[in-house]
Coordinates of C-alpha atoms in Angstrom, one line a residue:
Chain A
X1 CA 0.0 0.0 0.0
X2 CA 1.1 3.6 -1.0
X3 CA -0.1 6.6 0.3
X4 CA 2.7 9.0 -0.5
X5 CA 0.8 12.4 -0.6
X6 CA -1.4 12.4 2.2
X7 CA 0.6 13.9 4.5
X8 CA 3.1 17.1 3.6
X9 CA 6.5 16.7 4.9
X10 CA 7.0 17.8 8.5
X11 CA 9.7 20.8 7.8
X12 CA 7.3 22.0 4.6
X13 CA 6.3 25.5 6.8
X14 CA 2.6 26.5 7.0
X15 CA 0.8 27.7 4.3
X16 CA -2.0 29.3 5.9
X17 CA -0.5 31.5 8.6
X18 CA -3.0 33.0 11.2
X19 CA -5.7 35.8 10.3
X20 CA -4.0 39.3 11.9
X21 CA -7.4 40.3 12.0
X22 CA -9.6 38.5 15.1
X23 CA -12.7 41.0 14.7
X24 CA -14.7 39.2 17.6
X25 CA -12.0 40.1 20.4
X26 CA -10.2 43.0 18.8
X27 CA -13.9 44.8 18.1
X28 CA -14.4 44.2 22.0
X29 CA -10.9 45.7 22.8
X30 CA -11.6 48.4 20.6
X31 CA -14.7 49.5 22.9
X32 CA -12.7 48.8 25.7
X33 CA -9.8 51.2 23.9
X34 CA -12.7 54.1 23.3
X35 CA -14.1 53.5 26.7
X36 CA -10.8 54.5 28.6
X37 CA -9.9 57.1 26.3
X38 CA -13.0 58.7 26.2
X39 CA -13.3 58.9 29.8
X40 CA -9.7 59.9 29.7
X41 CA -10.6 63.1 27.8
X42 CA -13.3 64.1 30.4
X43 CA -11.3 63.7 32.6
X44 CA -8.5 65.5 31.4
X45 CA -11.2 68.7 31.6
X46 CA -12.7 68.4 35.1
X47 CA -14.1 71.8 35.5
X48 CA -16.1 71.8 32.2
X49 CA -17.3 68.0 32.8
X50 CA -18.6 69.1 36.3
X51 CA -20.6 72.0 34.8
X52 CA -22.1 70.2 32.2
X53 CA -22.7 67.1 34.1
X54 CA -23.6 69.4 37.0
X55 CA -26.3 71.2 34.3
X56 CA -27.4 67.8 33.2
X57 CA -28.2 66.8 37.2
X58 CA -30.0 69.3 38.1
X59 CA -32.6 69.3 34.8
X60 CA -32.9 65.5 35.7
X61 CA -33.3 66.0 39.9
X62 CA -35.7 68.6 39.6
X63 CA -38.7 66.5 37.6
X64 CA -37.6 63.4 40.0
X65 CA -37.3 65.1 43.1
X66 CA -40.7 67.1 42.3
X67 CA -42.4 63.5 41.5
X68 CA -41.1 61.9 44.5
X69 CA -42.5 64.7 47.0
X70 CA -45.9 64.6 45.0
X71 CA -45.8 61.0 46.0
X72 CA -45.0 61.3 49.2
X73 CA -48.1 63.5 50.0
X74 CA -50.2 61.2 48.1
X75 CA -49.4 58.5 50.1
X76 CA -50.1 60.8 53.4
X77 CA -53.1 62.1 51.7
X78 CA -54.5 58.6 50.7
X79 CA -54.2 57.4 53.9
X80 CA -56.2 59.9 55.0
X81 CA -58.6 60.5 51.8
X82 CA -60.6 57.7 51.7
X83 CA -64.2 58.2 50.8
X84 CA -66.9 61.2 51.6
X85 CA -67.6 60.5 55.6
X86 CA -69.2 62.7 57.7
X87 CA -68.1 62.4 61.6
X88 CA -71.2 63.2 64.1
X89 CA -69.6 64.0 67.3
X90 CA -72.2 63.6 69.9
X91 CA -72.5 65.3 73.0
X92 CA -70.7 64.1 76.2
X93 CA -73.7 63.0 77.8
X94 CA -75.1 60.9 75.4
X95 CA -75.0 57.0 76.7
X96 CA -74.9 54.2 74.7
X97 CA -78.2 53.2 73.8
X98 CA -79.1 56.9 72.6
X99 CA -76.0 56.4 70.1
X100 CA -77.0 52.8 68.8
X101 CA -80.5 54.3 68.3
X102 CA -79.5 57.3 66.6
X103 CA -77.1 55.1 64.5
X104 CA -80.4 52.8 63.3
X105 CA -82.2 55.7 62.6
X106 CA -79.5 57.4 60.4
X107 CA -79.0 54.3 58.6
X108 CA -82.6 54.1 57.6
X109 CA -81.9 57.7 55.0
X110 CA -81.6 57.2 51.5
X111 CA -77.5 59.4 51.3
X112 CA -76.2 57.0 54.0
X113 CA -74.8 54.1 53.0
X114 CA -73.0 52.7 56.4
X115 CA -72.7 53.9 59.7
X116 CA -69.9 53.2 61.9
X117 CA -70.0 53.6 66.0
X118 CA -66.7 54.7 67.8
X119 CA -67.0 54.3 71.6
X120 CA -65.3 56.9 73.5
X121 CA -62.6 54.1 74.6
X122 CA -61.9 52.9 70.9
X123 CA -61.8 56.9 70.5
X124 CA -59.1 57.0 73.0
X125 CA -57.1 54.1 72.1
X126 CA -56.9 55.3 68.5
X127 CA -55.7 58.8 69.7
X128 CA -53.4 57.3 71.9
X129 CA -51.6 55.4 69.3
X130 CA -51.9 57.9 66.4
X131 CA -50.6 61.1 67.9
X132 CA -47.7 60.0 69.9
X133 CA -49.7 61.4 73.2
X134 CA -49.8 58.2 74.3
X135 CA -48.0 59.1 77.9
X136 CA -49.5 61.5 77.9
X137 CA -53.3 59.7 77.9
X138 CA -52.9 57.8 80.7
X139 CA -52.6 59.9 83.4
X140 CA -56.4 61.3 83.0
X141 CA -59.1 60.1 85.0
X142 CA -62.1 59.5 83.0
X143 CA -62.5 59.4 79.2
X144 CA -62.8 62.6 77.9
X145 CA -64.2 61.6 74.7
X146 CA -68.1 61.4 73.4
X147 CA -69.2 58.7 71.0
X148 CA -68.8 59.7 67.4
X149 CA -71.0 58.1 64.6
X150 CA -69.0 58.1 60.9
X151 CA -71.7 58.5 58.6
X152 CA -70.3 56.6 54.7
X153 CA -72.2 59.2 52.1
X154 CA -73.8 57.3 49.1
X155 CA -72.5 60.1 47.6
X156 CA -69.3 61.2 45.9
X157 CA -70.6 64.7 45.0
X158 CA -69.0 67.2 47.2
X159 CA -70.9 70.4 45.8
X160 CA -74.2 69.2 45.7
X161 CA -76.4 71.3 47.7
X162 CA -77.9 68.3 48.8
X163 CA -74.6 67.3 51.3
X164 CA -74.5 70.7 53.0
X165 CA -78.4 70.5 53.5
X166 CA -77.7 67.5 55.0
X167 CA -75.1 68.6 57.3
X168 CA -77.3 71.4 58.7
X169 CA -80.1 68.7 59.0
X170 CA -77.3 66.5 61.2
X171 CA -76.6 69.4 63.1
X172 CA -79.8 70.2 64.4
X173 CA -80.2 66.5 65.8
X174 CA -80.4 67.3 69.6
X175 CA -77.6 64.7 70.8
X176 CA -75.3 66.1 68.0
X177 CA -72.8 68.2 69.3
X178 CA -71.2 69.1 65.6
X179 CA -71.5 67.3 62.1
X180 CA -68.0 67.6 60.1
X181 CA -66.8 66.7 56.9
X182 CA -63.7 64.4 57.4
X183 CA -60.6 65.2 55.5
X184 CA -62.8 67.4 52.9
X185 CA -59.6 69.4 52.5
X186 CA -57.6 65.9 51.6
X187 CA -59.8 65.1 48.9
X188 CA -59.1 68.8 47.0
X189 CA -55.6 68.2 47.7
X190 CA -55.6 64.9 46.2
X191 CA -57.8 66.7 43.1
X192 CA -55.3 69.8 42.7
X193 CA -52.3 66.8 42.8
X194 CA -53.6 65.4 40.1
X195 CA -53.1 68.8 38.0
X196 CA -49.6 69.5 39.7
X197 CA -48.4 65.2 38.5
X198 CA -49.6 67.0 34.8
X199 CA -47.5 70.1 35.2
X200 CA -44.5 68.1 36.6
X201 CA -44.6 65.5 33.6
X202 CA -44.6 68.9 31.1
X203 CA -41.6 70.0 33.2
X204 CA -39.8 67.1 32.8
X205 CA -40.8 66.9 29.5
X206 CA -38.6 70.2 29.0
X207 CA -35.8 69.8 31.1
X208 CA -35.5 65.8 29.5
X209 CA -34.7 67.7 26.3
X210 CA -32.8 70.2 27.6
X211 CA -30.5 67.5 28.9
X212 CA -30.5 66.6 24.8
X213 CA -29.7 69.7 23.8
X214 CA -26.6 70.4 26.1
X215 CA -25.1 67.3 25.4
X216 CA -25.7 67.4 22.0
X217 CA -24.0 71.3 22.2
X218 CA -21.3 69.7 24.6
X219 CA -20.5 67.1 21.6
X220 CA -20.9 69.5 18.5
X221 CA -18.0 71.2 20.0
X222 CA -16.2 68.5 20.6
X223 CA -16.7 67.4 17.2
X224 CA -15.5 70.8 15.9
X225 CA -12.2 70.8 18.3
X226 CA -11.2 67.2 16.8
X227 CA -12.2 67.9 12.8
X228 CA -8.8 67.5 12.0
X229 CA -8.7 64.0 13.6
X230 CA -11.9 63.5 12.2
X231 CA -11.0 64.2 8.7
X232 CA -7.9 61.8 8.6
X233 CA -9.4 59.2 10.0
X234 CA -12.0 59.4 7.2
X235 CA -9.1 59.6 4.5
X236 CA -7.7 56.2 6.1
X237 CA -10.8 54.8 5.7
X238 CA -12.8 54.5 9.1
X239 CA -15.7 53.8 9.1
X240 CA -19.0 56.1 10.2
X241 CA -19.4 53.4 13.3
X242 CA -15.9 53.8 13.8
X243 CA -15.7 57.5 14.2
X244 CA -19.0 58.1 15.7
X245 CA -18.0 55.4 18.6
X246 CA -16.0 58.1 21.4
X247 CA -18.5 61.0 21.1
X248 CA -21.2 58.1 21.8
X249 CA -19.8 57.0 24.9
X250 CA -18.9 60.5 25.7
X251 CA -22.2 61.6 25.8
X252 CA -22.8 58.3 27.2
X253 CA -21.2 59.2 29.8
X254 CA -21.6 63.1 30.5
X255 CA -25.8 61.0 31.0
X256 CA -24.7 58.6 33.4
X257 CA -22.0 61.6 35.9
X258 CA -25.5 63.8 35.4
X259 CA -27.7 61.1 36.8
X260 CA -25.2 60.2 39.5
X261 CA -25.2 63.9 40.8
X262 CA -28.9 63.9 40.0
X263 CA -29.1 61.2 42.7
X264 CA -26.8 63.5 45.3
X265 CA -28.7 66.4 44.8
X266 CA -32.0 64.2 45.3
X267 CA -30.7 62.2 48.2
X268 CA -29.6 65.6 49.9
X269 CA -32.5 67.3 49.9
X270 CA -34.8 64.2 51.0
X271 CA -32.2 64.1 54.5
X272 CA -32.4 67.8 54.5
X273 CA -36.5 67.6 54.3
X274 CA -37.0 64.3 56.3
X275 CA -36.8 65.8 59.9
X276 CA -38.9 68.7 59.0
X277 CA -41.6 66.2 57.3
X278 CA -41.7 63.9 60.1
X279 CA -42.4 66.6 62.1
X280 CA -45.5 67.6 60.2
X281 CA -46.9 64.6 60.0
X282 CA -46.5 63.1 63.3
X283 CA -49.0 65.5 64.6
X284 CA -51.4 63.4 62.0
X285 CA -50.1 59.8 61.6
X286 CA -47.2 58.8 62.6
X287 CA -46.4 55.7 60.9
X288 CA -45.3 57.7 57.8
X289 CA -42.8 56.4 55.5
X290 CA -41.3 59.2 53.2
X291 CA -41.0 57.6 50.2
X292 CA -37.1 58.3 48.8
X293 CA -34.7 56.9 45.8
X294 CA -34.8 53.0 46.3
X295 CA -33.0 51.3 44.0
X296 CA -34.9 50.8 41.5
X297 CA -35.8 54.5 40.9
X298 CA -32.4 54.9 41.3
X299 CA -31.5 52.5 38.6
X300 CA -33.9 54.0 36.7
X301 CA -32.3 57.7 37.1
X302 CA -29.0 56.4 35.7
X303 CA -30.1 54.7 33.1
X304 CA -32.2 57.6 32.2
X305 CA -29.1 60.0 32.4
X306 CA -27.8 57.8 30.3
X307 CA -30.1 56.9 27.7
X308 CA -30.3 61.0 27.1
X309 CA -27.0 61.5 27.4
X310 CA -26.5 59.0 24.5
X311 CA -29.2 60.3 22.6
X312 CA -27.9 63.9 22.8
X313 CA -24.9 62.7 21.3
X314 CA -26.4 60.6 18.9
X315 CA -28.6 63.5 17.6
X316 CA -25.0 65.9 17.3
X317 CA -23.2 63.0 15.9
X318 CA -25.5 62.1 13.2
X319 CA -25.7 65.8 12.4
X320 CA -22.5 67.4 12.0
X321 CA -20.4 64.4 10.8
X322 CA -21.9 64.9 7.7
X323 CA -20.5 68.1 7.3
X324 CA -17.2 67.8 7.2
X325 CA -15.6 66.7 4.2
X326 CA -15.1 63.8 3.2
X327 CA -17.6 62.2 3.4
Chain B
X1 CA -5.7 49.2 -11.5
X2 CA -6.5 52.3 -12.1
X3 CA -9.0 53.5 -14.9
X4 CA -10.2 56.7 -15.7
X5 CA -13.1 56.7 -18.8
X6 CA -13.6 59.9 -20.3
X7 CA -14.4 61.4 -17.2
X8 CA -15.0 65.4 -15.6
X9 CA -15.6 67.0 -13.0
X10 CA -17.5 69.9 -12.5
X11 CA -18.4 71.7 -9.6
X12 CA -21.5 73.1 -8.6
X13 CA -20.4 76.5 -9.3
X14 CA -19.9 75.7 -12.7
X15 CA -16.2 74.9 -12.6
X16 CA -15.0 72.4 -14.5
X17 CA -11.8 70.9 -12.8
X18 CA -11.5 68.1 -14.8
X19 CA -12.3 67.4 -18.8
X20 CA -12.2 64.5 -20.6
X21 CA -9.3 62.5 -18.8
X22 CA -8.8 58.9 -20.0
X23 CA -6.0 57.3 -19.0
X24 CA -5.1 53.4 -17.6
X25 CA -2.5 52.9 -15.0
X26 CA -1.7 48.9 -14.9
X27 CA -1.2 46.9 -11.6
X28 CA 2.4 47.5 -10.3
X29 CA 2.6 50.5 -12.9
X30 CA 4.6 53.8 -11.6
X31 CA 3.2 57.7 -13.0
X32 CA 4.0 60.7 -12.1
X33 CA 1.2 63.4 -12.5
X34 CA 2.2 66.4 -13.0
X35 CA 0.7 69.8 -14.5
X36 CA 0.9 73.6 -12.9
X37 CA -0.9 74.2 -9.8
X38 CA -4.5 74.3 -10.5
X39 CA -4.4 72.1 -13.2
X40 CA -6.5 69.8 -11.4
X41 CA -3.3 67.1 -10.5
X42 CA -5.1 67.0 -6.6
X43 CA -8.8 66.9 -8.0
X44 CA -7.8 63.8 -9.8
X45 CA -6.3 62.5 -6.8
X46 CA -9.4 63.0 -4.6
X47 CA -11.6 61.6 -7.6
X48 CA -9.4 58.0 -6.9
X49 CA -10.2 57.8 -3.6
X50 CA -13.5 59.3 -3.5
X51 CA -12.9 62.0 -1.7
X52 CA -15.0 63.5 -4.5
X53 CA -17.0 62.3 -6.8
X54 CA -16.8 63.0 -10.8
X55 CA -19.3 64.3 -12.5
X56 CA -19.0 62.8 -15.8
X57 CA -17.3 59.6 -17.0
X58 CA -16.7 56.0 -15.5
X59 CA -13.5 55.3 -12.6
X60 CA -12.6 51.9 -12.2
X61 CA -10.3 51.3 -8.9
X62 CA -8.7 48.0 -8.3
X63 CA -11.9 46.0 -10.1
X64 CA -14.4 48.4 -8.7
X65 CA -16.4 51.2 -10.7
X66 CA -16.2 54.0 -8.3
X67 CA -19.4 55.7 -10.1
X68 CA -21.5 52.6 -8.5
X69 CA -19.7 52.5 -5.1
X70 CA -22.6 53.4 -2.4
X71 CA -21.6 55.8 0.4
X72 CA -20.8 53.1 3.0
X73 CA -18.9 51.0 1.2
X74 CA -16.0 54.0 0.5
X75 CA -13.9 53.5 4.1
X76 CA -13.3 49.9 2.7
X77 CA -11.9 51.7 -0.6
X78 CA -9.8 54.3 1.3
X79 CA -8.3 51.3 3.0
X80 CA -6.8 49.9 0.1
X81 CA -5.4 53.1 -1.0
X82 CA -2.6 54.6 0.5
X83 CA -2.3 58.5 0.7
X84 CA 0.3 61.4 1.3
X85 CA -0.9 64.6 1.6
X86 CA 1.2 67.8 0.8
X87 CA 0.7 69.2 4.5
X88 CA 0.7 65.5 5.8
X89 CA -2.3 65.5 8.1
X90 CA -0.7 64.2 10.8
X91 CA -2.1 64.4 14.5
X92 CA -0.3 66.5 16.3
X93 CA -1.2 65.3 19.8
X94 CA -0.1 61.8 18.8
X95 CA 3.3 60.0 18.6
X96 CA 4.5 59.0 15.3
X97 CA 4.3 55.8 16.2
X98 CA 0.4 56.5 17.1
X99 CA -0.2 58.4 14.0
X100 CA 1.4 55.4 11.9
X101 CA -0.8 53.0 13.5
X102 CA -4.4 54.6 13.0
X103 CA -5.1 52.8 9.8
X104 CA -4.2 49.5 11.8
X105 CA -6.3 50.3 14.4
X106 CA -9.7 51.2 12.4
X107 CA -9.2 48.0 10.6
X108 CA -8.7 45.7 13.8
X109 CA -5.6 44.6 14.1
X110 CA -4.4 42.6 17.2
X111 CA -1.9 45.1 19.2
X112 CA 0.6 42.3 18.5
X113 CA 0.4 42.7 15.1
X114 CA -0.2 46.4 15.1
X115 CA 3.5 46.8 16.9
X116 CA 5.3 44.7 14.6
X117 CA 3.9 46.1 11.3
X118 CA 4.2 50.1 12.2
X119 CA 7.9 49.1 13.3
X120 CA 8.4 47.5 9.9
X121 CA 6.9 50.4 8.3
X122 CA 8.8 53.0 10.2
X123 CA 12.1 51.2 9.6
X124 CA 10.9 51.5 6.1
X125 CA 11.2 55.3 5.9
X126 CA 14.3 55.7 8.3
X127 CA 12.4 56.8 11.0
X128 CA 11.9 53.9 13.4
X129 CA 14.1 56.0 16.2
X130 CA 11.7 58.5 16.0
X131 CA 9.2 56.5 17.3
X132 CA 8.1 58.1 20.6
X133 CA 8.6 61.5 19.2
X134 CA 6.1 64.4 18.0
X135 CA 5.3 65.5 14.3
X136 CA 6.4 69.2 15.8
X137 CA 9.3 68.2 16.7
X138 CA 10.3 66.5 13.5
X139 CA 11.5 68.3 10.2
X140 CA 9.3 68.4 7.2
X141 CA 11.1 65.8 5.1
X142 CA 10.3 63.7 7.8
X143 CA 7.3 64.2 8.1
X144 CA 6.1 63.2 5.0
X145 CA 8.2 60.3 5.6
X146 CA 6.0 59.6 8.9
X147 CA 3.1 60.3 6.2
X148 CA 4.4 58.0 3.8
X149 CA 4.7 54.9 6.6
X150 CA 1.1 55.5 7.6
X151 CA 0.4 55.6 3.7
X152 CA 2.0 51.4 3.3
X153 CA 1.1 50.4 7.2
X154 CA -1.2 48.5 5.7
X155 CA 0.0 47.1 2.5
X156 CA -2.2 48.6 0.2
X157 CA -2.1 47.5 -3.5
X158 CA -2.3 51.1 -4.3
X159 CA -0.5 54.4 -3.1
X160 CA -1.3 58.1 -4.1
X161 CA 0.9 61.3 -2.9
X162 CA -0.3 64.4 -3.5
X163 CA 3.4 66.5 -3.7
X164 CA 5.3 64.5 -1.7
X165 CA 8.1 67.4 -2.6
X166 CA 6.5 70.1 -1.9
X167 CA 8.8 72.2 0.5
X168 CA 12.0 70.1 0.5
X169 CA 15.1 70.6 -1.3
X170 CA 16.4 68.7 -4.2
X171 CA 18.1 65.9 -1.7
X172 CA 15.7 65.2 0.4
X173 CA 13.1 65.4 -2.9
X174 CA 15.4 62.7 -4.4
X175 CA 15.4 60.2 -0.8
X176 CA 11.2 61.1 -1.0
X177 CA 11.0 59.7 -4.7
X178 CA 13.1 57.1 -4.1
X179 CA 10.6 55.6 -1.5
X180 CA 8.1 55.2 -3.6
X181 CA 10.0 53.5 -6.2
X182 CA 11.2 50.9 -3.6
X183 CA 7.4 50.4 -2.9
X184 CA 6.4 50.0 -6.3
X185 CA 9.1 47.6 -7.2
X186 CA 7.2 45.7 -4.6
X187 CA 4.1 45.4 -6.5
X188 CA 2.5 48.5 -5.3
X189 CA 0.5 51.1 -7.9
X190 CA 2.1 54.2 -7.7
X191 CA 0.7 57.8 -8.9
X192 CA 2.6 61.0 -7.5
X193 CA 1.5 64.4 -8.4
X194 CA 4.0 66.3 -8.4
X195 CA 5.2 69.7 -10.5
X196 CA 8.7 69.1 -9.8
X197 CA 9.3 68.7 -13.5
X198 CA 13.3 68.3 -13.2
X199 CA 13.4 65.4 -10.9
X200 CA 10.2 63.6 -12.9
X201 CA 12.6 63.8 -15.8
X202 CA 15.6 62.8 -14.1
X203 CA 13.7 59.5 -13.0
X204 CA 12.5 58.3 -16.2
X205 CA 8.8 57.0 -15.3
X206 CA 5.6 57.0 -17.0
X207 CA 4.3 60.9 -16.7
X208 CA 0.7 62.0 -17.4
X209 CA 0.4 65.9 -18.3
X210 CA -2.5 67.9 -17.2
X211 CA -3.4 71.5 -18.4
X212 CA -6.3 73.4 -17.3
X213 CA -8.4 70.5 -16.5
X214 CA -7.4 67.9 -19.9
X215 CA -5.2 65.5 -20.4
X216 CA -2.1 67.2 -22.7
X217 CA 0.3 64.3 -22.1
X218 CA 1.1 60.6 -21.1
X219 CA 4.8 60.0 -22.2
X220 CA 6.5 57.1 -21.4
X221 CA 10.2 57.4 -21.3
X222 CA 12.5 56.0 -23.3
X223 CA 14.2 52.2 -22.5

């Protein structure tokens, strides 16, 4: 048996030496290259960087620290804001039975829907653990408080005439001592929120492309200072992609250094406000939570500062690289 | 490896750069170009590597017809041209050794790789000391030198120089030219523009005459 050419002699050298060009690895250590110098030429400008990314953080903590106080008094006010009640305080000496009657004989009107007895010692243990007076409480005597009846209204309409007729009617029951509307000034707020979430969603409509536009300006003139570059590297034949890459990540990352100082500013004023807020509302409920940045919103701001920040420089990129020659 | 097919160039002003230029430069030919300055010696240039575009006529570069070459396909052209410029277009906050190695880089080469062949290129043109220096710091023959190693970095099968000579004197004019013949005995297509007419003569290569925008000329010398 022959087989004389199967196998090339063992000092005959390679024919097929190895590709220079690895694109899968060298494209990734080409990012890699653009990422470092990119951040490299921010950082070789601090003071301008800080402005800019300082300009870019405040137009993104404004609309997110404005949303995040709106929702922090709608959770105080929905905890409080629940439907249109009317609380009957009844006078001191009214015992039990009179209450529990007058309670049946509310419930039998058309524009009450439920009717909900408080004893004065449910009254007191409520107090006592709402207000932080608890101490306080137990050093009177007797219970100071009457029975109140919380009348549910079938209705939702606030300005009918009908409601305030029936509040005078309820006030000239003789055990009444006053009829009140509970929290009536809860439910405007929560209506006059809704048109403040609309005004802070225009606002952040604005300053979200205000962030655009200054990175997109911070870029165009970084395109201009580096035309020169620019132009050779388009005579040695680099590709749009190619070119394009740095401002990218530069506005890339001008987005993410705004949302981080977004975040500070945000942060800041939130332990600035909390004492003051807890305050406030520990004279109403005291198991408030304020509502800050978890991480998710804060996530969210990042990625936000960075998705614009990308976008500016997309929109600058796409733009003026056109104009210089050559194409 | 380079045709040119009746073609023109007119600008939207109404200029007309180029007329009528037919001409065929073979693979691993040599010309010189060469005309008085606005003749339209660098408009014919930028035509090969579609830096413009002509306006009339057909351009064939390297198997390609330039007249059919979309937008996004011309960095892939560029790359297999090589081209000096008269004021070099060199970065000036880079090393030489940086500035040699930018047509390496946009292509992909390994860093391996990317070393070895700038080296190579820089011993090339006598400069390979020079290295870690700056453009400022170097004299103007070399840096047209540094221009021409960042010109062959990559091998390409073609090399243009828009007056190489410009500002040097005769000597260093002479070393210049003599580069490019030691790349085109290599294989490579060569076209210089040049108005040097002296040292074109002295060198005895294929020389293409332009005159206000036509082709006057295309001698070949004597063997």
């Amino acid at each position: 048996m022959k087989r004389p050419f199967l196998r090339p002699a063992p000092e005959t050298p390679r024919r097929n030496k190895p590709d220079p060009l690895i694109y899968g690895h060298v494209w990734l250590l080409h990012h890699w290259y653009v990422i470092v110098s990119s951040v490299g030429q921010i950082a070789r400008a601090p003071l301008s960087t800080l402005m800019t990314s300082a300009v870019i953080g405040i137009a993104l903590a404004l609309p997110m620290g404005l949303y995040l106080l709106l929702e922090n008094v709608q959770q105080i006010s929905g905890e409080w804001g629940g439907n249109v009640q009317i609380s009957l305080f009844l006078k001191q000496e009214v015992p039990e039975n009179k209450a529990h009657a007058l309670a049946d004989r509310l419930l039998q009107k058309s524009d009450i829907s439920t009717v909900q007895i408080i004893t004065p010692a449910e009254a007191l243990e409520e107090y006592r653990t709402l207000s932080g007076f608890g101490e306080a409480l137990t050093t009177l005597e007797t219970n100071p408080l009457p029975f109140v009846l919380i009348l549910q209204l079938s209705t939702q309409d606030l300005s009918a005439q009908a409601t305030e007729h029936l509040l005078t009617e309820l006030n000239q029951i003789p055990e009444v001592e006053i009829a009140q509307f509970d929290m009536l000034w809860v439910k405007r707020l929560l209506a006059i929120l809704q048109l403040v979430k609309r005004g802070i969603l225009l606002l952040a409509t604005f300053l979200f492309l205000t962030v655009v536009l200054v990175i997109g300006n911070t870029i165009r003139l970084a395109i201009y200072n580096r035309r020169e570059e620019i132009e050779v590297y388009k005579l040695i034949g680099a590709t749009d992609q190619f070119i394009r890459r740095p401002f990218l990540y530069t506005g890339f990352w001008y987005g993410l250094s705004g949302g981080m100082i977004a975040w500070l500013l945000i942060s800041f004023s939130l332990w600035i406000l909390a004492d003051p807020i807890k305050q406030l509302t520990a004279v109403y409920y005291s198991q408030l939570n304020i509502i800050s940045l978890d991480w998710l919103s804060t996530l969210g701001l990042l990625a936000g500062g960075s998705s614009l920040g990308l976008s500016g420089a997309w929109l600058a990129v796409s733009r003026h690289l056109k104009e210089i020659n050559p194409f | 490896m380079i045709v040119f097919n009746e073609v023109g160039k007119r600008y939207i002003n109404g200029y007309e750069a180029l007329k009528n230029v037919s001409f065929h430069l073979k693979r691993g030919e040599i010309a010189f170009l060469t005309g008085h300055s606005g003749a339209g010696k660098s408009t014919l240039l930028r035509l090969v590597a579609l830096i413009e575009r002509n306006t009339h006529g057909q351009i064939i570069v390297a198997g390609q017809q330039l007249n059919r070459l979309p937008d996004h396909k011309i960095p892939y052209l560029r790359r297999r041209i090589g081209m000096t410029f008269q004021d070099n277009r060199l970065l000036a906050d880079r090393t030489v050794f940086d500035n040699v190695a930018l047509p390496l880089i946009i292509t992909g080469y390994r860093p391996q790789e990317i070393r070895r062949r700038v080296r190579a290129a820089l011993d090339k043109v006598g400069l390979l000391s020079k290295e870690r220096s700056y453009p400022i710091t170097l004299s103007g023959g070399q840096q047209q030198r540094v221009g021409i190693a960042r010109a062959v970095v990559n091998k390409p099968p073609i090399l243009l120089a828009d007056e190489p000579t410009g500002n040097l004197d005769p000597n260093l004019a002479k070393e210049i030219m003599g580069l490019f013949v030691q790349f085109n005995q290599v294989g490579v297509t060569v076209l210089i523009a040049s108005h040097a007419l002296g040292l074109i003569k002295s060198m005895g290569y294929r020389t293409l005459v332009l005159q206000q925008g036509s082709l006057v000329g295309d001698t070949y010398p004597r063997r």
